[in-house]
Short mmCIF file of C-alpha atoms and ligand atoms in Angstrom, two decimals:
data_model
loop_
_atom_site.label_atom_id
_atom_site.label_comp_id
_atom_site.label_asym_id
_atom_site.label_seq_id
_atom_site.Cartn_x
_atom_site.Cartn_y
_atom_site.Cartn_z
CA UNK A 1 -70.12 72.09 -83.65
CA UNK A 2 -66.66 73.87 -84.26
CA UNK A 3 -67.56 76.53 -81.63
CA UNK A 4 -67.83 73.72 -78.96
CA UNK A 5 -64.89 71.84 -80.36
CA UNK A 6 -63.00 75.44 -79.83
CA UNK A 7 -64.39 76.36 -76.59
CA UNK A 8 -63.58 72.48 -75.21
CA UNK A 9 -59.99 72.73 -76.62
CA UNK A 10 -59.63 75.72 -74.61
CA UNK A 11 -60.86 74.44 -71.68
CA UNK A 12 -57.92 71.07 -72.14
CA UNK A 13 -55.55 73.84 -72.65
CA UNK A 14 -56.60 75.45 -69.50
CA UNK A 15 -56.52 72.44 -67.38
CA UNK A 16 -53.37 71.47 -68.82
CA UNK A 17 -51.76 74.68 -67.63
CA UNK A 18 -53.18 74.62 -64.35
CA UNK A 19 -51.79 71.54 -63.46
CA UNK A 20 -48.52 72.35 -64.75
CA UNK A 21 -49.04 75.46 -62.53
CA UNK A 22 -49.77 73.67 -59.70
CA UNK A 23 -47.10 71.09 -59.85
CA UNK A 24 -44.71 73.49 -60.40
CA UNK A 25 -45.41 75.44 -57.20
CA UNK A 26 -45.47 72.24 -55.80
CA UNK A 27 -41.75 71.48 -57.10
CA UNK A 28 -40.77 75.03 -55.71
CA UNK A 29 -42.59 75.12 -52.44
CA UNK A 30 -40.01 75.60 -49.87
CA UNK A 31 -39.47 72.92 -46.97
CA UNK A 32 -40.44 75.66 -44.29
CA UNK A 33 -43.65 76.20 -45.62
CA UNK A 34 -44.52 72.73 -45.51
CA UNK A 35 -43.17 72.15 -41.71
CA UNK A 36 -44.60 74.85 -40.69
CA UNK A 37 -48.14 73.19 -41.26
CA UNK A 38 -46.88 70.59 -38.42
CA UNK A 39 -45.41 73.55 -36.26
CA UNK A 40 -41.88 71.37 -37.40
CA UNK A 41 -38.15 72.59 -37.18
CA UNK A 42 -36.70 72.20 -40.48
CA UNK A 43 -33.07 73.76 -39.78
CA UNK A 44 -29.56 74.22 -40.43
CA UNK A 45 -26.44 74.65 -39.06
CA UNK A 46 -24.53 78.40 -40.23
CA UNK A 47 -21.36 78.77 -41.65
CA UNK A 48 -20.90 82.59 -40.70
CA UNK A 49 -18.18 83.49 -43.52
CA UNK A 50 -20.70 82.51 -46.77
CA UNK A 51 -23.36 83.93 -44.82
CA UNK A 52 -21.74 87.58 -44.95
CA UNK A 53 -20.05 87.19 -48.54
CA UNK A 54 -22.50 84.86 -50.52
CA UNK A 55 -25.72 86.06 -51.40
CA UNK A 56 -26.76 82.73 -52.71
CA UNK A 57 -26.02 80.96 -49.43
CA UNK A 58 -28.09 83.85 -47.30
CA UNK A 59 -30.80 83.45 -49.92
CA UNK A 60 -31.20 79.59 -50.03
CA UNK A 61 -31.15 79.47 -46.16
CA UNK A 62 -33.69 82.07 -45.54
CA UNK A 63 -35.97 80.74 -48.11
CA UNK A 64 -35.72 76.82 -47.39
CA UNK A 65 -35.61 76.49 -43.27
CA UNK A 66 -36.98 77.94 -40.20
CA UNK A 67 -34.20 77.33 -37.63
CA UNK A 68 -30.73 77.59 -37.73
CA UNK A 69 -27.79 76.98 -35.24
CA UNK A 70 -24.23 78.74 -35.46
CA UNK A 71 -21.75 75.98 -36.79
CA UNK A 72 -18.96 77.52 -34.65
CA UNK A 73 -19.43 81.11 -33.58
CA UNK A 74 -20.73 80.33 -30.22
CA UNK A 75 -18.54 78.19 -29.18
CA UNK A 76 -16.40 79.15 -26.13
CA UNK A 77 -13.21 79.63 -28.22
CA UNK A 78 -15.17 82.45 -30.03
CA UNK A 79 -17.35 84.00 -27.39
CA UNK A 80 -14.70 84.01 -24.62
CA UNK A 81 -11.53 84.27 -26.13
CA UNK A 82 -9.37 86.08 -23.05
CA UNK A 83 -10.84 85.29 -19.70
CA UNK A 84 -13.84 87.43 -18.65
CA UNK A 85 -14.00 89.31 -22.34
CA UNK A 86 -16.85 88.19 -24.16
CA UNK A 87 -17.13 88.93 -27.87
CA UNK A 88 -20.82 88.27 -29.31
CA UNK A 89 -20.28 90.13 -32.68
CA UNK A 90 -20.09 87.14 -35.16
CA UNK A 91 -22.63 85.53 -33.17
CA UNK A 92 -24.99 88.20 -32.86
CA UNK A 93 -24.88 88.73 -36.88
CA UNK A 94 -26.73 85.27 -36.60
CA UNK A 95 -29.05 86.02 -34.24
CA UNK A 96 -29.97 88.79 -36.23
CA UNK A 97 -30.15 87.18 -39.51
CA UNK A 98 -32.79 84.49 -37.70
CA UNK A 99 -34.96 87.15 -36.34
CA UNK A 100 -34.86 88.79 -39.74
CA UNK A 101 -36.28 85.69 -41.68
CA UNK A 102 -38.58 84.54 -38.62
CA UNK A 103 -36.42 81.64 -38.05
CA UNK A 104 -36.02 80.10 -34.80
CA UNK A 105 -32.25 79.74 -33.16
CA UNK A 106 -30.66 76.87 -31.52
CA UNK A 107 -27.49 77.65 -28.94
CA UNK A 108 -24.59 75.89 -29.51
CA UNK A 109 -22.77 75.05 -27.15
CA UNK A 110 -22.34 75.90 -23.53
CA UNK A 111 -20.39 73.07 -22.11
CA UNK A 112 -17.96 70.95 -24.15
CA UNK A 113 -14.44 69.60 -24.51
CA UNK A 114 -13.71 71.06 -27.76
CA UNK A 115 -13.18 74.74 -29.41
CA UNK A 116 -12.11 75.52 -25.74
CA UNK A 117 -9.65 78.75 -25.79
CA UNK A 118 -5.89 78.34 -24.56
CA UNK A 119 -6.23 80.47 -21.20
CA UNK A 120 -8.53 77.96 -20.33
CA UNK A 121 -6.83 74.70 -21.56
CA UNK A 122 -3.59 75.66 -20.67
CA UNK A 123 -4.46 77.13 -16.98
CA UNK A 124 -4.29 75.42 -13.47
CA UNK A 125 -7.55 75.93 -11.63
CA UNK A 126 -8.91 74.96 -8.58
CA UNK A 127 -12.18 72.61 -8.37
CA UNK A 128 -13.64 76.33 -7.11
CA UNK A 129 -12.14 78.54 -9.70
CA UNK A 130 -13.19 75.77 -12.68
CA UNK A 131 -16.65 75.74 -11.07
CA UNK A 132 -16.73 79.71 -11.35
CA UNK A 133 -15.48 80.20 -15.10
CA UNK A 134 -18.11 77.52 -16.35
CA UNK A 135 -20.95 79.19 -14.18
CA UNK A 136 -19.80 82.63 -15.37
CA UNK A 137 -19.28 81.43 -19.22
CA UNK A 138 -23.15 79.70 -19.15
CA UNK A 139 -24.66 82.87 -17.58
CA UNK A 140 -23.04 85.52 -19.30
CA UNK A 141 -23.79 83.74 -22.53
CA UNK A 142 -27.37 82.86 -22.00
CA UNK A 143 -28.05 86.50 -20.25
CA UNK A 144 -26.52 88.06 -23.65
CA UNK A 145 -29.05 85.99 -25.72
CA UNK A 146 -32.18 85.82 -23.25
CA UNK A 147 -35.22 85.51 -25.27
CA UNK A 148 -33.71 85.24 -28.58
CA UNK A 149 -32.58 81.17 -28.52
CA UNK A 150 -35.20 78.89 -27.69
CA UNK A 151 -32.95 75.79 -27.16
CA UNK A 152 -29.52 75.31 -26.18
CA UNK A 153 -26.86 72.20 -26.22
CA UNK A 154 -25.75 73.00 -22.87
CA UNK A 155 -23.87 69.94 -22.48
CA UNK A 156 -21.98 68.44 -25.68
CA UNK A 157 -20.42 64.84 -26.23
CA UNK A 158 -19.55 64.05 -22.43
CA UNK A 159 -19.95 60.18 -23.25
CA UNK A 160 -17.35 57.99 -25.16
CA UNK A 161 -18.18 55.46 -27.79
CA UNK A 162 -18.09 52.89 -25.18
CA UNK A 163 -20.75 54.41 -22.82
CA UNK A 164 -18.94 55.99 -20.27
CA UNK A 165 -17.78 59.45 -19.08
CA UNK A 166 -15.70 61.11 -21.64
CA UNK A 167 -12.10 62.48 -19.44
CA UNK A 168 -12.48 65.97 -20.16
CA UNK A 169 -11.02 69.56 -18.53
CA UNK A 170 -14.37 69.68 -16.66
CA UNK A 171 -14.62 66.03 -15.36
CA UNK A 172 -11.12 66.13 -14.39
CA UNK A 173 -11.73 69.32 -12.68
CA UNK A 174 -14.97 69.46 -11.21
CA UNK A 175 -15.99 65.53 -11.05
CA UNK A 176 -19.15 64.08 -12.39
CA UNK A 177 -21.28 66.65 -10.65
CA UNK A 178 -20.35 69.16 -13.50
CA UNK A 179 -23.16 67.85 -15.48
CA UNK A 180 -26.05 68.90 -13.22
CA UNK A 181 -24.36 71.84 -12.57
CA UNK A 182 -24.32 73.12 -16.01
CA UNK A 183 -28.22 72.38 -16.59
CA UNK A 184 -28.83 74.21 -12.95
CA UNK A 185 -27.12 77.18 -14.20
CA UNK A 186 -28.60 77.10 -17.41
CA UNK A 187 -31.77 76.89 -15.86
CA UNK A 188 -31.13 79.91 -13.66
CA UNK A 189 -30.02 82.09 -16.71
CA UNK A 190 -32.77 81.70 -18.89
CA UNK A 191 -35.64 79.84 -17.43
CA UNK A 192 -37.69 79.86 -20.69
CA UNK A 193 -35.06 78.33 -22.72
CA UNK A 194 -35.09 74.29 -23.69
CA UNK A 195 -31.90 72.87 -22.05
CA UNK A 196 -30.71 69.86 -24.50
CA UNK A 197 -27.95 67.21 -24.06
CA UNK A 198 -26.39 66.57 -27.21
CA UNK A 199 -24.23 63.64 -29.01
CA UNK A 200 -23.01 61.80 -31.73
CA UNK A 201 -23.35 58.00 -32.86
CA UNK A 202 -25.94 57.49 -29.73
CA UNK A 203 -29.02 57.47 -32.40
CA UNK A 204 -29.50 53.32 -32.45
CA UNK A 205 -29.30 50.77 -30.21
CA UNK A 206 -25.11 50.38 -29.10
CA UNK A 207 -23.01 50.94 -26.09
CA UNK A 208 -22.75 54.58 -26.22
CA UNK A 209 -26.30 55.39 -26.76
CA UNK A 210 -27.13 53.06 -23.41
CA UNK A 211 -24.22 55.28 -21.96
CA UNK A 212 -26.50 58.54 -23.11
CA UNK A 213 -29.43 56.82 -21.94
CA UNK A 214 -28.30 56.28 -18.58
CA UNK A 215 -26.39 59.76 -18.14
CA UNK A 216 -29.55 61.93 -19.02
CA UNK A 217 -31.83 59.83 -17.07
CA UNK A 218 -29.64 59.88 -14.12
CA UNK A 219 -30.15 63.92 -14.63
CA UNK A 220 -33.55 63.31 -14.86
CA UNK A 221 -33.72 61.42 -11.82
CA UNK A 222 -31.81 63.99 -9.92
CA UNK A 223 -34.02 66.51 -10.62
CA UNK A 224 -31.52 68.35 -13.20
CA UNK A 225 -33.41 70.78 -15.38
CA UNK A 226 -33.01 68.89 -18.68
CA UNK A 227 -35.97 69.14 -21.29
CA UNK A 228 -34.44 67.35 -24.58
CA UNK A 229 -31.85 65.66 -25.94
CA UNK A 230 -29.91 66.38 -29.44
CA UNK A 231 -29.50 63.22 -31.58
CA UNK A 232 -26.41 64.65 -33.93
CA UNK A 233 -26.57 61.82 -36.47
CA UNK A 234 -23.92 62.41 -38.52
CA UNK A 235 -24.30 59.26 -40.97
CA UNK A 236 -22.45 57.22 -42.99
CA UNK A 237 -24.16 55.67 -46.58
CA UNK A 238 -21.67 52.49 -46.15
CA UNK A 239 -23.29 51.77 -42.62
CA UNK A 240 -26.84 53.07 -42.88
CA UNK A 241 -28.46 53.60 -39.46
CA UNK A 242 -31.11 51.27 -38.78
CA UNK A 243 -34.57 52.77 -38.69
CA UNK A 244 -35.94 50.22 -35.99
CA UNK A 245 -33.40 50.89 -33.45
CA UNK A 246 -33.95 54.67 -34.10
CA UNK A 247 -37.54 54.43 -33.38
CA UNK A 248 -36.80 52.15 -30.27
CA UNK A 249 -34.01 54.81 -29.10
CA UNK A 250 -36.66 57.75 -29.80
CA UNK A 251 -39.37 55.94 -28.19
CA UNK A 252 -37.26 54.96 -24.46
CA UNK A 253 -36.11 59.00 -24.73
CA UNK A 254 -39.31 60.00 -25.29
CA UNK A 255 -40.61 57.79 -22.35
CA UNK A 256 -38.25 59.54 -19.92
CA UNK A 257 -40.30 63.08 -21.05
CA UNK A 258 -37.42 64.23 -23.16
CA UNK A 259 -38.05 66.64 -26.46
CA UNK A 260 -36.04 65.18 -29.60
CA UNK A 261 -34.24 66.89 -31.96
CA UNK A 262 -32.06 65.52 -34.56
CA UNK A 263 -29.76 68.51 -34.20
CA UNK A 264 -26.48 67.76 -37.00
CA UNK A 265 -27.60 65.96 -39.84
CA UNK A 266 -25.15 64.95 -42.74
CA UNK A 267 -24.09 61.95 -44.61
CA UNK A 268 -20.70 60.79 -45.72
CA UNK A 269 -21.44 58.81 -48.98
CA UNK A 270 -17.77 58.67 -50.82
CA UNK A 271 -16.99 55.24 -49.28
CA UNK A 272 -20.50 53.99 -50.14
CA UNK A 273 -20.49 51.43 -53.40
CA UNK A 274 -22.56 52.32 -56.59
CA UNK A 275 -22.24 54.90 -59.54
CA UNK A 276 -22.77 58.58 -57.96
CA UNK A 277 -26.66 58.72 -59.42
CA UNK A 278 -27.11 55.20 -57.63
CA UNK A 279 -25.79 57.40 -54.36
CA UNK A 280 -27.80 59.99 -54.40
CA UNK A 281 -30.71 58.13 -54.60
CA UNK A 282 -29.50 56.12 -51.45
CA UNK A 283 -28.97 58.96 -49.79
CA UNK A 284 -32.32 60.66 -50.32
CA UNK A 285 -33.88 57.19 -48.95
CA UNK A 286 -31.73 56.89 -45.97
CA UNK A 287 -32.57 60.66 -45.17
CA UNK A 288 -36.01 60.61 -45.81
CA UNK A 289 -36.77 57.53 -43.69
CA UNK A 290 -34.49 59.40 -41.17
CA UNK A 291 -37.13 62.29 -41.24
CA UNK A 292 -39.95 59.66 -41.29
CA UNK A 293 -39.27 58.07 -38.29
CA UNK A 294 -38.75 61.57 -36.51
CA UNK A 295 -42.07 62.96 -37.97
CA UNK A 296 -43.86 59.51 -36.60
CA UNK A 297 -42.23 60.13 -32.87
CA UNK A 298 -44.59 63.19 -31.57
CA UNK A 299 -41.45 63.81 -28.95
CA UNK A 300 -39.31 64.46 -31.98
CA UNK A 301 -39.46 68.08 -33.11
CA UNK A 302 -36.88 69.17 -35.44
CA UNK A 303 -34.36 68.21 -37.95
CA UNK A 304 -31.53 70.36 -38.42
CA UNK A 305 -28.73 69.50 -41.30
CA UNK A 306 -25.10 70.19 -40.28
CA UNK A 307 -24.84 72.76 -43.28
CA UNK A 308 -27.19 72.84 -46.18
CA UNK A 309 -24.87 72.75 -49.13
CA UNK A 310 -21.89 70.54 -50.29
CA UNK A 311 -20.18 73.56 -51.03
CA UNK A 312 -19.64 74.35 -47.29
CA UNK A 313 -18.98 71.24 -44.61
CA UNK A 314 -16.76 70.07 -42.22
CA UNK A 315 -16.57 66.71 -43.92
CA UNK A 316 -14.31 68.49 -46.80
CA UNK A 317 -11.43 69.38 -45.21
CA UNK A 318 -9.85 72.45 -47.42
CA UNK A 319 -9.38 71.60 -50.90
CA UNK A 320 -11.30 68.61 -50.92
CA UNK A 321 -14.61 67.99 -52.33
CA UNK A 322 -14.98 64.05 -51.96
CA UNK A 323 -17.65 64.44 -49.74
CA UNK A 324 -21.27 65.41 -51.05
CA UNK A 325 -23.46 64.76 -47.60
CA UNK A 326 -25.96 67.75 -47.73
CA UNK A 327 -29.32 68.62 -49.63
CA UNK A 328 -27.73 71.38 -52.35
CA UNK A 329 -24.55 70.43 -54.46
CA UNK A 330 -21.99 73.02 -54.51
CA UNK A 331 -23.87 75.01 -57.00
CA UNK A 332 -26.90 75.28 -54.64
CA UNK A 333 -28.52 72.80 -57.18
CA UNK A 334 -31.12 70.58 -55.21
CA UNK A 335 -30.32 67.16 -54.92
CA UNK A 336 -32.80 63.70 -54.56
CA UNK A 337 -32.75 64.31 -50.58
CA UNK A 338 -34.39 67.76 -51.42
CA UNK A 339 -37.21 66.81 -53.25
CA UNK A 340 -38.24 63.85 -51.00
CA UNK A 341 -37.90 65.93 -47.97
CA UNK A 342 -40.33 68.30 -49.93
CA UNK A 343 -42.68 65.48 -50.33
CA UNK A 344 -42.36 64.17 -47.13
CA UNK A 345 -43.08 67.29 -45.27
CA UNK A 346 -45.99 68.05 -47.26
CA UNK A 347 -47.22 65.24 -45.60
CA UNK A 348 -46.30 65.92 -42.26
CA UNK A 349 -49.99 66.46 -41.15
CA UNK A 350 -50.93 63.08 -41.89
CA UNK A 351 -47.80 61.56 -40.57
CA UNK A 352 -48.27 63.00 -37.23
CA UNK A 353 -51.96 62.62 -37.15
CA UNK A 354 -51.36 58.60 -37.23
CA UNK A 355 -48.47 59.08 -34.31
O1 G3I B 401 -11.92 80.46 -37.31
C1 G3I B 401 -10.72 79.95 -37.22
C2 G3I B 401 -9.60 80.72 -38.66
O2 G3I B 401 -9.40 82.01 -37.96
C3 G3I B 401 -8.59 79.54 -38.38
O3 G3I B 401 -7.44 80.54 -39.33
C4 G3I B 401 -8.62 78.44 -38.51
C5 G3I B 401 -7.38 77.72 -38.71
O4 G3I B 401 -6.69 77.43 -37.84
O5 G3I B 401 -9.08 77.67 -37.95
C6 G3I B 401 -10.43 78.32 -37.77
O6 G3I B 401 -11.24 77.88 -36.95
C7 G3I B 401 -12.11 76.47 -37.08
C8 G3I B 401 -13.34 76.78 -37.29
O7 G3I B 401 -14.18 75.24 -37.22
C9 G3I B 401 -13.92 77.56 -38.04
O8 G3I B 401 -13.36 77.03 -39.81
C10 G3I B 401 -11.20 75.59 -36.22
O9 G3I B 401 -9.68 75.40 -36.54
C11 G3I B 401 -11.95 74.21 -36.44
O10 G3I B 401 -11.48 73.21 -35.42
C12 G3I B 401 -13.48 73.71 -36.37
O11 G3I B 401 -14.07 72.74 -36.55
C13 G3I B 401 -15.50 72.68 -36.51
C14 G3I B 401 -15.59 71.87 -35.21
O12 G3I B 401 -16.72 71.61 -34.94
C15 G3I B 401 -14.81 71.95 -34.00
O13 G3I B 401 -15.35 72.98 -33.51
C16 G3I B 401 -16.25 72.44 -37.33
O14 G3I B 401 -16.80 73.39 -38.31
C17 G3I B 401 -17.72 71.99 -37.35
O15 G3I B 401 -18.24 71.59 -38.17
C18 G3I B 401 -17.76 70.91 -36.09
O16 G3I B 401 -18.71 70.62 -35.43
C19 G3I B 401 -19.18 69.79 -34.58
C20 G3I B 401 -20.32 70.00 -33.46
O17 G3I B 401 -19.63 71.30 -33.10
C21 G3I B 401 -20.05 69.37 -32.80
N1 G3I B 401 -20.84 67.50 -33.30
C22 G3I B 401 -19.59 67.33 -34.25
C23 G3I B 401 -19.57 68.72 -35.36
C24 G3I B 401 -18.55 67.99 -36.41
O18 G3I B 401 -17.33 67.22 -35.81
#
């Protein structure tokens, strides 16, 4: 009898250890591993400075994400600091990191009204000269990265909060045609890259998203080679995005035949009510609902955060620490949103199958 009891005790201990091992393995399953079961992009914007100087930054980034985008070093001010002279040094380092770690790379961004070099913003150009500047920038940059960047934010933030065309150097200097030209030249430069329009505060159903919808529908109707739309999704915990509106907006964009990506996900929390612990849970819930809404929309193929650790976020100007927008805290400790994403991404085949 004793031998049977002993054998039974050993079996129970083995079973408990087995469960503990499996659950701990799940606890540490990287986001990218779960996402890959659905060929889903889970990504982050990369700050080139900590990538170079902080081992932990590079370690967490490569472990957790299968897609990256340059937070700043692919903007015109960095890539073309003087007319006709291009500097790809910093951008090439990010592309090399992505290639080394089997990550897809988004390009951000070719035509924008911010982060422009002063030779452009302070210069005086004819319409033809400005068109040549835009064409040269698009074609030089896309040719340099050809085959290494699967999707480009060709045009960024061209619509105002009221849904009108934003008054930019490009609109003033070239006219409304600048948008169609941007996509035309991008397609000519790299026919294999996916070409996106990217904007913020256009996730729900509002004047701005109506303007964005009309912009991308117009481009499609005129035969411009636009493939997708980037919904930046910079959220505020105190005024949560309506998931019903997000779904309604994504449905109408998908009906245009556009691919959708959530491209710059982060969330201000400091002005929300509740204890720090309550805010962490509420943040995880709003983020997770956003991920589920994307997974339930077949046209939505990726979610990228705008950064991944609270240690480096554009929401905290130098010296400030009030915002805690991302998946990992300032010490790279995971927050509730990370565990929520782990669980949801683990279920992504089931969620996708139902959509
Ligand atoms: O690199 C220079 C440095 O040499 C200089 O000493 C310093 C002080 O002037 O400026 C540094 O450049 C700053 C750059 O970030 C890198 O830190 C720019 O001034 C600053 O304007 C720039 O801000 C970026 C902003 O876009 C404008 O390009 C933010 O980091 C970046 O998070 C933010 O990202 C944008 C997306 O591209 C588009 N969607 C909205 C999103 C948030 O604004």
